[in-house]
Amino acid sequence: METAATAAPSVEDIDRRLQSRNMWVTVKQEFPEWYQTRLTEVARLSAQQTDQAEITRYLVSELVTLRRENAKFALAASTPRHKELASAFLANLDTLSKESGDDCYDFISKGESSPTIVARFNDPSRSSQIDAQIVAIVGAIGEGRKQPTEHSAPIKTDYDVLAGELGRLGWTQADMQLFANPKALAQAPRARVCNMLKDWFTAHLAIQDPSTQERLLFETLKPVISG
């Protein structure tokens, strides 16, 4: 017989705990049925005394699936939403790169499912950036579902503007060629790849012409939202 000290948390207990995080508040508002299903499953796993790390991996995996299934809506959000999402992604890269080039690269290649993000997920002191990124994605999905915005693909002159911004950050022609070559980039030091991607997003956010920035952000956020 379980004592009060060892009793598994109820759905209500789990809901109270999750609702202390902005991320889960936003998810519950936008996807109430999805959220309720996850609560029920976490309660079931907890009753089976499933390891907390395994429960966290389950929740992160479900969030990734939700993001991918709704990617078209997030991509149909407004440019201000896309800027918010790009800024949140950049903040994640920045925080991770200060700690470890490997952790940053892991996040680039595996997203929220990367072990470094999963390890941070339940620690409020280390998860504020991933929390903000998920809030930004869910906000973009919500807006794109209710008020979709049409975005055009970038044109050549957009990339000329982007190259100018990257040049101001110190990029050379060799850097441009490296970043455009997936095979070569895969062989580059992980810390360098991380720093280049930080520059890439920094340059996008620095572009002054609204139309140019809109088209470039729409294109460059595709792997972040859909990947």
PDB file of C-alpha atoms in Angstrom:
ATOM      1  CA  MET A   1       0.000   0.000   0.000  1.00  0.00           C
ATOM      2  CA  GLU A   2       1.374   3.413  -0.957  1.00  0.00           C
ATOM      3  CA  THR A   3       1.872   5.960   1.795  1.00  0.00           C
ATOM      4  CA  ALA A   4       1.206   9.662   1.319  1.00  0.00           C
ATOM      5  CA  ALA A   5       4.958  10.180   1.013  1.00  0.00           C
ATOM      6  CA  THR A   6       5.341   7.738  -1.850  1.00  0.00           C
ATOM      7  CA  ALA A   7       2.011   8.186  -3.622  1.00  0.00           C
ATOM      8  CA  ALA A   8       2.358   8.963  -7.316  1.00  0.00           C
ATOM      9  CA  PRO A   9       1.374  12.528  -8.248  1.00  0.00           C
ATOM     10  CA  SER A  10      -2.141  13.021  -9.570  1.00  0.00           C
ATOM     11  CA  VAL A  11      -3.004  14.701 -12.868  1.00  0.00           C
ATOM     12  CA  GLU A  12      -3.846  17.812 -10.831  1.00  0.00           C
ATOM     13  CA  ASP A  13      -0.456  17.702  -9.076  1.00  0.00           C
ATOM     14  CA  ILE A  14       1.378  17.429 -12.389  1.00  0.00           C
ATOM     15  CA  ASP A  15      -0.699  20.233 -13.906  1.00  0.00           C
ATOM     16  CA  ARG A  16       0.138  22.546 -10.988  1.00  0.00           C
ATOM     17  CA  ARG A  17       3.842  21.802 -11.372  1.00  0.00           C
ATOM     18  CA  LEU A  18       3.893  22.308 -15.150  1.00  0.00           C
ATOM     19  CA  GLN A  19       1.831  25.501 -14.977  1.00  0.00           C
ATOM     20  CA  SER A  20       4.633  27.174 -13.024  1.00  0.00           C
ATOM     21  CA  ARG A  21       6.477  27.354 -16.379  1.00  0.00           C
ATOM     22  CA  ASN A  22       5.575  29.851 -19.124  1.00  0.00           C
ATOM     23  CA  MET A  23       6.158  27.179 -21.730  1.00  0.00           C
ATOM     24  CA  TRP A  24       3.456  24.880 -20.388  1.00  0.00           C
ATOM     25  CA  VAL A  25       1.046  27.761 -19.782  1.00  0.00           C
ATOM     26  CA  THR A  26       1.342  28.649 -23.482  1.00  0.00           C
ATOM     27  CA  VAL A  27       1.039  25.030 -24.629  1.00  0.00           C
ATOM     28  CA  LYS A  28      -2.069  24.469 -22.485  1.00  0.00           C
ATOM     29  CA  GLN A  29      -3.725  27.596 -23.896  1.00  0.00           C
ATOM     30  CA  GLU A  30      -3.024  26.704 -27.524  1.00  0.00           C
ATOM     31  CA  PHE A  31      -3.377  22.900 -27.371  1.00  0.00           C
ATOM     32  CA  PRO A  32      -5.642  22.065 -24.400  1.00  0.00           C
ATOM     33  CA  GLU A  33      -6.576  18.548 -25.548  1.00  0.00           C
ATOM     34  CA  TRP A  34      -2.976  17.665 -26.421  1.00  0.00           C
ATOM     35  CA  TYR A  35      -1.846  18.996 -23.035  1.00  0.00           C
ATOM     36  CA  GLN A  36      -4.483  16.983 -21.135  1.00  0.00           C
ATOM     37  CA  THR A  37      -3.399  13.800 -22.911  1.00  0.00           C
ATOM     38  CA  ARG A  38       0.220  14.429 -21.899  1.00  0.00           C
ATOM     39  CA  LEU A  39      -0.823  15.011 -18.266  1.00  0.00           C
ATOM     40  CA  THR A  40      -2.660  11.697 -18.201  1.00  0.00           C
ATOM     41  CA  GLU A  41       0.338   9.876 -19.660  1.00  0.00           C
ATOM     42  CA  VAL A  42       2.797  11.489 -17.226  1.00  0.00           C
ATOM     43  CA  ALA A  43       0.526  10.479 -14.327  1.00  0.00           C
ATOM     44  CA  ARG A  44       0.462   6.911 -15.650  1.00  0.00           C
ATOM     45  CA  LEU A  45       4.258   6.814 -16.036  1.00  0.00           C
ATOM     46  CA  SER A  46       4.701   8.284 -12.557  1.00  0.00           C
ATOM     47  CA  ALA A  47       2.404   5.640 -11.071  1.00  0.00           C
ATOM     48  CA  GLN A  48       4.680   3.016 -12.642  1.00  0.00           C
ATOM     49  CA  GLN A  49       7.623   4.712 -10.908  1.00  0.00           C
ATOM     50  CA  THR A  50       9.195   5.588 -14.246  1.00  0.00           C
ATOM     51  CA  ASP A  51      12.490   7.457 -13.922  1.00  0.00           C
ATOM     52  CA  GLN A  52      12.023  11.249 -14.075  1.00  0.00           C
ATOM     53  CA  ALA A  53      14.616  11.540 -16.844  1.00  0.00           C
ATOM     54  CA  GLU A  54      12.558   9.125 -18.953  1.00  0.00           C
ATOM     55  CA  ILE A  55       9.392  11.142 -18.329  1.00  0.00           C
ATOM     56  CA  THR A  56      11.241  14.288 -19.387  1.00  0.00           C
ATOM     57  CA  ARG A  57      12.453  12.602 -22.583  1.00  0.00           C
ATOM     58  CA  TYR A  58       8.851  11.593 -23.297  1.00  0.00           C
ATOM     59  CA  LEU A  59       7.572  15.157 -22.873  1.00  0.00           C
ATOM     60  CA  VAL A  60      10.352  16.649 -25.005  1.00  0.00           C
ATOM     61  CA  SER A  61       9.758  14.075 -27.748  1.00  0.00           C
ATOM     62  CA  GLU A  62       6.038  14.883 -27.756  1.00  0.00           C
ATOM     63  CA  LEU A  63       6.778  18.620 -27.969  1.00  0.00           C
ATOM     64  CA  VAL A  64       9.065  18.052 -30.954  1.00  0.00           C
ATOM     65  CA  THR A  65       6.336  16.039 -32.707  1.00  0.00           C
ATOM     66  CA  LEU A  66       3.799  18.784 -31.971  1.00  0.00           C
ATOM     67  CA  ARG A  67       6.132  21.427 -33.421  1.00  0.00           C
ATOM     68  CA  ARG A  68       6.770  19.439 -36.598  1.00  0.00           C
ATOM     69  CA  GLU A  69       3.087  18.676 -37.133  1.00  0.00           C
ATOM     70  CA  ASN A  70       2.271  22.382 -36.889  1.00  0.00           C
ATOM     71  CA  ALA A  71       5.324  23.740 -38.728  1.00  0.00           C
ATOM     72  CA  LYS A  72       3.283  25.132 -41.620  1.00  0.00           C
ATOM     73  CA  PHE A  73       1.322  27.312 -39.189  1.00  0.00           C
ATOM     74  CA  ALA A  74       4.446  28.631 -37.457  1.00  0.00           C
ATOM     75  CA  LEU A  75       5.928  29.504 -40.853  1.00  0.00           C
ATOM     76  CA  ALA A  76       2.701  31.382 -41.677  1.00  0.00           C
ATOM     77  CA  ALA A  77       3.085  33.650 -38.631  1.00  0.00           C
ATOM     78  CA  SER A  78       3.977  37.327 -38.970  1.00  0.00           C
ATOM     79  CA  THR A  79       7.529  38.634 -39.266  1.00  0.00           C
ATOM     80  CA  PRO A  80       7.480  40.011 -35.671  1.00  0.00           C
ATOM     81  CA  ARG A  81       6.760  36.450 -34.502  1.00  0.00           C
ATOM     82  CA  HIS A  82       9.563  35.127 -36.700  1.00  0.00           C
ATOM     83  CA  LYS A  83      11.953  37.716 -35.248  1.00  0.00           C
ATOM     84  CA  GLU A  84      10.941  36.650 -31.743  1.00  0.00           C
ATOM     85  CA  LEU A  85      11.612  33.013 -32.617  1.00  0.00           C
ATOM     86  CA  ALA A  86      14.964  33.780 -34.262  1.00  0.00           C
ATOM     87  CA  SER A  87      16.007  35.810 -31.208  1.00  0.00           C
ATOM     88  CA  ALA A  88      15.035  32.964 -28.868  1.00  0.00           C
ATOM     89  CA  PHE A  89      16.979  30.433 -30.954  1.00  0.00           C
ATOM     90  CA  LEU A  90      20.011  32.741 -30.981  1.00  0.00           C
ATOM     91  CA  ALA A  91      19.813  33.140 -27.193  1.00  0.00           C
ATOM     92  CA  ASN A  92      19.914  29.346 -26.852  1.00  0.00           C
ATOM     93  CA  LEU A  93      22.967  29.122 -29.101  1.00  0.00           C
ATOM     94  CA  ASP A  94      24.664  31.906 -27.174  1.00  0.00           C
ATOM     95  CA  THR A  95      24.102  30.330 -23.760  1.00  0.00           C
ATOM     96  CA  LEU A  96      25.158  26.855 -24.878  1.00  0.00           C
ATOM     97  CA  SER A  97      28.250  28.066 -26.760  1.00  0.00           C
ATOM     98  CA  LYS A  98      29.562  29.778 -23.610  1.00  0.00           C
ATOM     99  CA  GLU A  99      29.497  26.436 -21.821  1.00  0.00           C
ATOM    100  CA  SER A 100      30.488  23.983 -24.528  1.00  0.00           C
ATOM    101  CA  GLY A 101      30.947  23.949 -28.287  1.00  0.00           C
ATOM    102  CA  ASP A 102      29.865  20.307 -28.269  1.00  0.00           C
ATOM    103  CA  ASP A 103      26.626  21.085 -26.403  1.00  0.00           C
ATOM    104  CA  CYS A 104      25.862  23.932 -28.805  1.00  0.00           C
ATOM    105  CA  TYR A 105      26.514  21.703 -31.829  1.00  0.00           C
ATOM    106  CA  ASP A 106      24.371  18.986 -30.263  1.00  0.00           C
ATOM    107  CA  PHE A 107      21.491  21.450 -30.002  1.00  0.00           C
ATOM    108  CA  ILE A 108      21.985  22.568 -33.617  1.00  0.00           C
ATOM    109  CA  SER A 109      21.873  18.992 -34.889  1.00  0.00           C
ATOM    110  CA  LYS A 110      19.238  17.493 -32.566  1.00  0.00           C
ATOM    111  CA  GLY A 111      17.142  20.454 -31.396  1.00  0.00           C
ATOM    112  CA  GLU A 112      15.123  20.121 -28.215  1.00  0.00           C
ATOM    113  CA  SER A 113      15.808  16.361 -28.156  1.00  0.00           C
ATOM    114  CA  SER A 114      19.547  16.882 -27.656  1.00  0.00           C
ATOM    115  CA  PRO A 115      20.767  15.384 -24.353  1.00  0.00           C
ATOM    116  CA  THR A 116      22.036  18.774 -23.199  1.00  0.00           C
ATOM    117  CA  ILE A 117      18.554  20.334 -23.533  1.00  0.00           C
ATOM    118  CA  VAL A 118      16.800  17.344 -21.953  1.00  0.00           C
ATOM    119  CA  ALA A 119      19.225  17.544 -19.015  1.00  0.00           C
ATOM    120  CA  ARG A 120      18.326  21.225 -18.500  1.00  0.00           C
ATOM    121  CA  PHE A 121      14.618  20.865 -19.047  1.00  0.00           C
ATOM    122  CA  ASN A 122      13.472  20.550 -15.428  1.00  0.00           C
ATOM    123  CA  ASP A 123      15.962  23.028 -13.971  1.00  0.00           C
ATOM    124  CA  PRO A 124      14.414  26.537 -14.077  1.00  0.00           C
ATOM    125  CA  SER A 125      17.834  28.134 -13.555  1.00  0.00           C
ATOM    126  CA  ARG A 126      19.150  26.519 -16.758  1.00  0.00           C
ATOM    127  CA  SER A 127      16.071  26.258 -18.982  1.00  0.00           C
ATOM    128  CA  SER A 128      14.890  29.851 -19.453  1.00  0.00           C
ATOM    129  CA  GLN A 129      16.157  30.014 -23.058  1.00  0.00           C
ATOM    130  CA  ILE A 130      14.555  26.756 -24.211  1.00  0.00           C
ATOM    131  CA  ASP A 131      11.390  27.807 -22.360  1.00  0.00           C
ATOM    132  CA  ALA A 132      11.366  31.085 -24.331  1.00  0.00           C
ATOM    133  CA  GLN A 133      11.981  29.286 -27.622  1.00  0.00           C
ATOM    134  CA  ILE A 134       9.046  26.927 -27.098  1.00  0.00           C
ATOM    135  CA  VAL A 135       6.818  29.859 -26.087  1.00  0.00           C
ATOM    136  CA  ALA A 136       7.865  31.636 -29.308  1.00  0.00           C
ATOM    137  CA  ILE A 137       7.156  28.583 -31.476  1.00  0.00           C
ATOM    138  CA  VAL A 138       3.755  27.906 -29.918  1.00  0.00           C
ATOM    139  CA  GLY A 139       2.877  31.607 -30.209  1.00  0.00           C
ATOM    140  CA  ALA A 140       3.827  31.527 -33.888  1.00  0.00           C
ATOM    141  CA  ILE A 141       1.734  28.392 -34.447  1.00  0.00           C
ATOM    142  CA  GLY A 142      -1.260  30.035 -32.781  1.00  0.00           C
ATOM    143  CA  GLU A 143      -0.967  33.185 -34.866  1.00  0.00           C
ATOM    144  CA  GLY A 144      -0.352  31.266 -38.091  1.00  0.00           C
ATOM    145  CA  ARG A 145      -3.471  29.163 -37.508  1.00  0.00           C
ATOM    146  CA  LYS A 146      -5.708  32.172 -36.821  1.00  0.00           C
ATOM    147  CA  GLN A 147      -4.175  34.882 -39.040  1.00  0.00           C
ATOM    148  CA  PRO A 148      -1.878  33.298 -41.644  1.00  0.00           C
ATOM    149  CA  THR A 149       0.619  35.548 -43.421  1.00  0.00           C
ATOM    150  CA  GLU A 150       1.947  34.866 -46.909  1.00  0.00           C
ATOM    151  CA  HIS A 151       5.742  35.065 -47.175  1.00  0.00           C
ATOM    152  CA  SER A 152       7.808  35.081 -50.374  1.00  0.00           C
ATOM    153  CA  ALA A 153      11.041  33.184 -50.919  1.00  0.00           C
ATOM    154  CA  PRO A 154      14.259  35.241 -50.801  1.00  0.00           C
ATOM    155  CA  ILE A 155      15.643  36.822 -53.988  1.00  0.00           C
ATOM    156  CA  LYS A 156      19.300  37.225 -54.938  1.00  0.00           C
ATOM    157  CA  THR A 157      19.587  40.779 -53.677  1.00  0.00           C
ATOM    158  CA  ASP A 158      18.397  39.622 -50.237  1.00  0.00           C
ATOM    159  CA  TYR A 159      21.441  37.383 -49.968  1.00  0.00           C
ATOM    160  CA  ASP A 160      23.652  40.280 -51.060  1.00  0.00           C
ATOM    161  CA  VAL A 161      22.306  42.285 -48.097  1.00  0.00           C
ATOM    162  CA  LEU A 162      22.850  39.304 -45.797  1.00  0.00           C
ATOM    163  CA  ALA A 163      26.426  38.906 -47.059  1.00  0.00           C
ATOM    164  CA  GLY A 164      27.025  42.555 -46.216  1.00  0.00           C
ATOM    165  CA  GLU A 165      25.832  42.030 -42.643  1.00  0.00           C
ATOM    166  CA  LEU A 166      27.998  38.917 -42.301  1.00  0.00           C
ATOM    167  CA  GLY A 167      30.962  40.882 -43.648  1.00  0.00           C
ATOM    168  CA  ARG A 168      30.445  43.406 -40.860  1.00  0.00           C
ATOM    169  CA  LEU A 169      30.710  40.505 -38.429  1.00  0.00           C
ATOM    170  CA  GLY A 170      34.084  39.581 -39.936  1.00  0.00           C
ATOM    171  CA  TRP A 171      33.106  36.869 -42.400  1.00  0.00           C
ATOM    172  CA  THR A 172      35.372  36.293 -45.395  1.00  0.00           C
ATOM    173  CA  GLN A 173      34.531  34.748 -48.753  1.00  0.00           C
ATOM    174  CA  ALA A 174      36.040  31.507 -47.444  1.00  0.00           C
ATOM    175  CA  ASP A 175      33.612  31.572 -44.503  1.00  0.00           C
ATOM    176  CA  MET A 176      30.702  32.047 -46.907  1.00  0.00           C
ATOM    177  CA  GLN A 177      31.839  29.059 -48.980  1.00  0.00           C
ATOM    178  CA  LEU A 178      32.299  26.899 -45.880  1.00  0.00           C
ATOM    179  CA  PHE A 179      28.847  27.699 -44.526  1.00  0.00           C
ATOM    180  CA  ALA A 180      27.271  26.921 -47.902  1.00  0.00           C
ATOM    181  CA  ASN A 181      28.973  23.498 -48.083  1.00  0.00           C
ATOM    182  CA  PRO A 182      27.269  20.952 -45.764  1.00  0.00           C
ATOM    183  CA  LYS A 183      30.025  18.348 -46.171  1.00  0.00           C
ATOM    184  CA  ALA A 184      32.798  20.796 -45.336  1.00  0.00           C
ATOM    185  CA  LEU A 185      30.784  22.250 -42.469  1.00  0.00           C
ATOM    186  CA  ALA A 186      30.323  18.766 -40.974  1.00  0.00           C
ATOM    187  CA  GLN A 187      34.135  18.466 -40.804  1.00  0.00           C
ATOM    188  CA  ALA A 188      34.657  21.891 -39.198  1.00  0.00           C
ATOM    189  CA  PRO A 189      35.317  22.265 -35.445  1.00  0.00           C
ATOM    190  CA  ARG A 190      32.021  22.178 -33.574  1.00  0.00           C
ATOM    191  CA  ALA A 191      32.644  25.460 -31.769  1.00  0.00           C
ATOM    192  CA  ARG A 192      33.249  27.169 -35.105  1.00  0.00           C
ATOM    193  CA  VAL A 193      30.006  25.826 -36.557  1.00  0.00           C
ATOM    194  CA  CYS A 194      28.156  27.103 -33.498  1.00  0.00           C
ATOM    195  CA  ASN A 195      29.716  30.558 -33.772  1.00  0.00           C
ATOM    196  CA  MET A 196      28.933  30.720 -37.481  1.00  0.00           C
ATOM    197  CA  LEU A 197      25.287  29.904 -36.876  1.00  0.00           C
ATOM    198  CA  LYS A 198      25.151  32.577 -34.163  1.00  0.00           C
ATOM    199  CA  ASP A 199      26.530  35.062 -36.685  1.00  0.00           C
ATOM    200  CA  TRP A 200      24.027  33.861 -39.291  1.00  0.00           C
ATOM    201  CA  PHE A 201      21.059  34.646 -37.047  1.00  0.00           C
ATOM    202  CA  THR A 202      22.632  37.848 -35.720  1.00  0.00           C
ATOM    203  CA  ALA A 203      23.008  39.064 -39.313  1.00  0.00           C
ATOM    204  CA  HIS A 204      19.371  38.249 -40.131  1.00  0.00           C
ATOM    205  CA  LEU A 205      18.135  40.203 -37.117  1.00  0.00           C
ATOM    206  CA  ALA A 206      20.351  43.204 -38.005  1.00  0.00           C
ATOM    207  CA  ILE A 207      18.890  43.664 -41.502  1.00  0.00           C
ATOM    208  CA  GLN A 208      17.137  47.029 -41.731  1.00  0.00           C
ATOM    209  CA  ASP A 209      14.943  46.582 -44.806  1.00  0.00           C
ATOM    210  CA  PRO A 210      11.690  44.934 -43.585  1.00  0.00           C
ATOM    211  CA  SER A 211      10.898  43.058 -46.818  1.00  0.00           C
ATOM    212  CA  THR A 212      14.419  41.655 -47.131  1.00  0.00           C
ATOM    213  CA  GLN A 213      14.402  40.569 -43.499  1.00  0.00           C
ATOM    214  CA  GLU A 214      10.949  38.996 -43.849  1.00  0.00           C
ATOM    215  CA  ARG A 215      11.947  36.817 -46.801  1.00  0.00           C
ATOM    216  CA  LEU A 216      15.273  35.737 -45.307  1.00  0.00           C
ATOM    217  CA  LEU A 217      13.830  34.892 -41.880  1.00  0.00           C
ATOM    218  CA  PHE A 218      11.030  32.878 -43.478  1.00  0.00           C
ATOM    219  CA  GLU A 219      13.616  30.788 -45.319  1.00  0.00           C
ATOM    220  CA  THR A 220      16.207  30.426 -42.568  1.00  0.00           C
ATOM    221  CA  LEU A 221      13.686  29.447 -39.869  1.00  0.00           C
ATOM    222  CA  LYS A 222      12.382  26.466 -41.849  1.00  0.00           C
ATOM    223  CA  PRO A 223      14.843  23.934 -40.363  1.00  0.00           C
ATOM    224  CA  VAL A 224      14.383  25.386 -36.853  1.00  0.00           C
ATOM    225  CA  ILE A 225      10.599  25.009 -37.082  1.00  0.00           C
ATOM    226  CA  SER A 226      10.325  21.863 -39.199  1.00  0.00           C
ATOM    227  CA  GLY A 227      13.513  19.962 -38.363  1.00  0.00           C
TER     228      GLY A 227
END
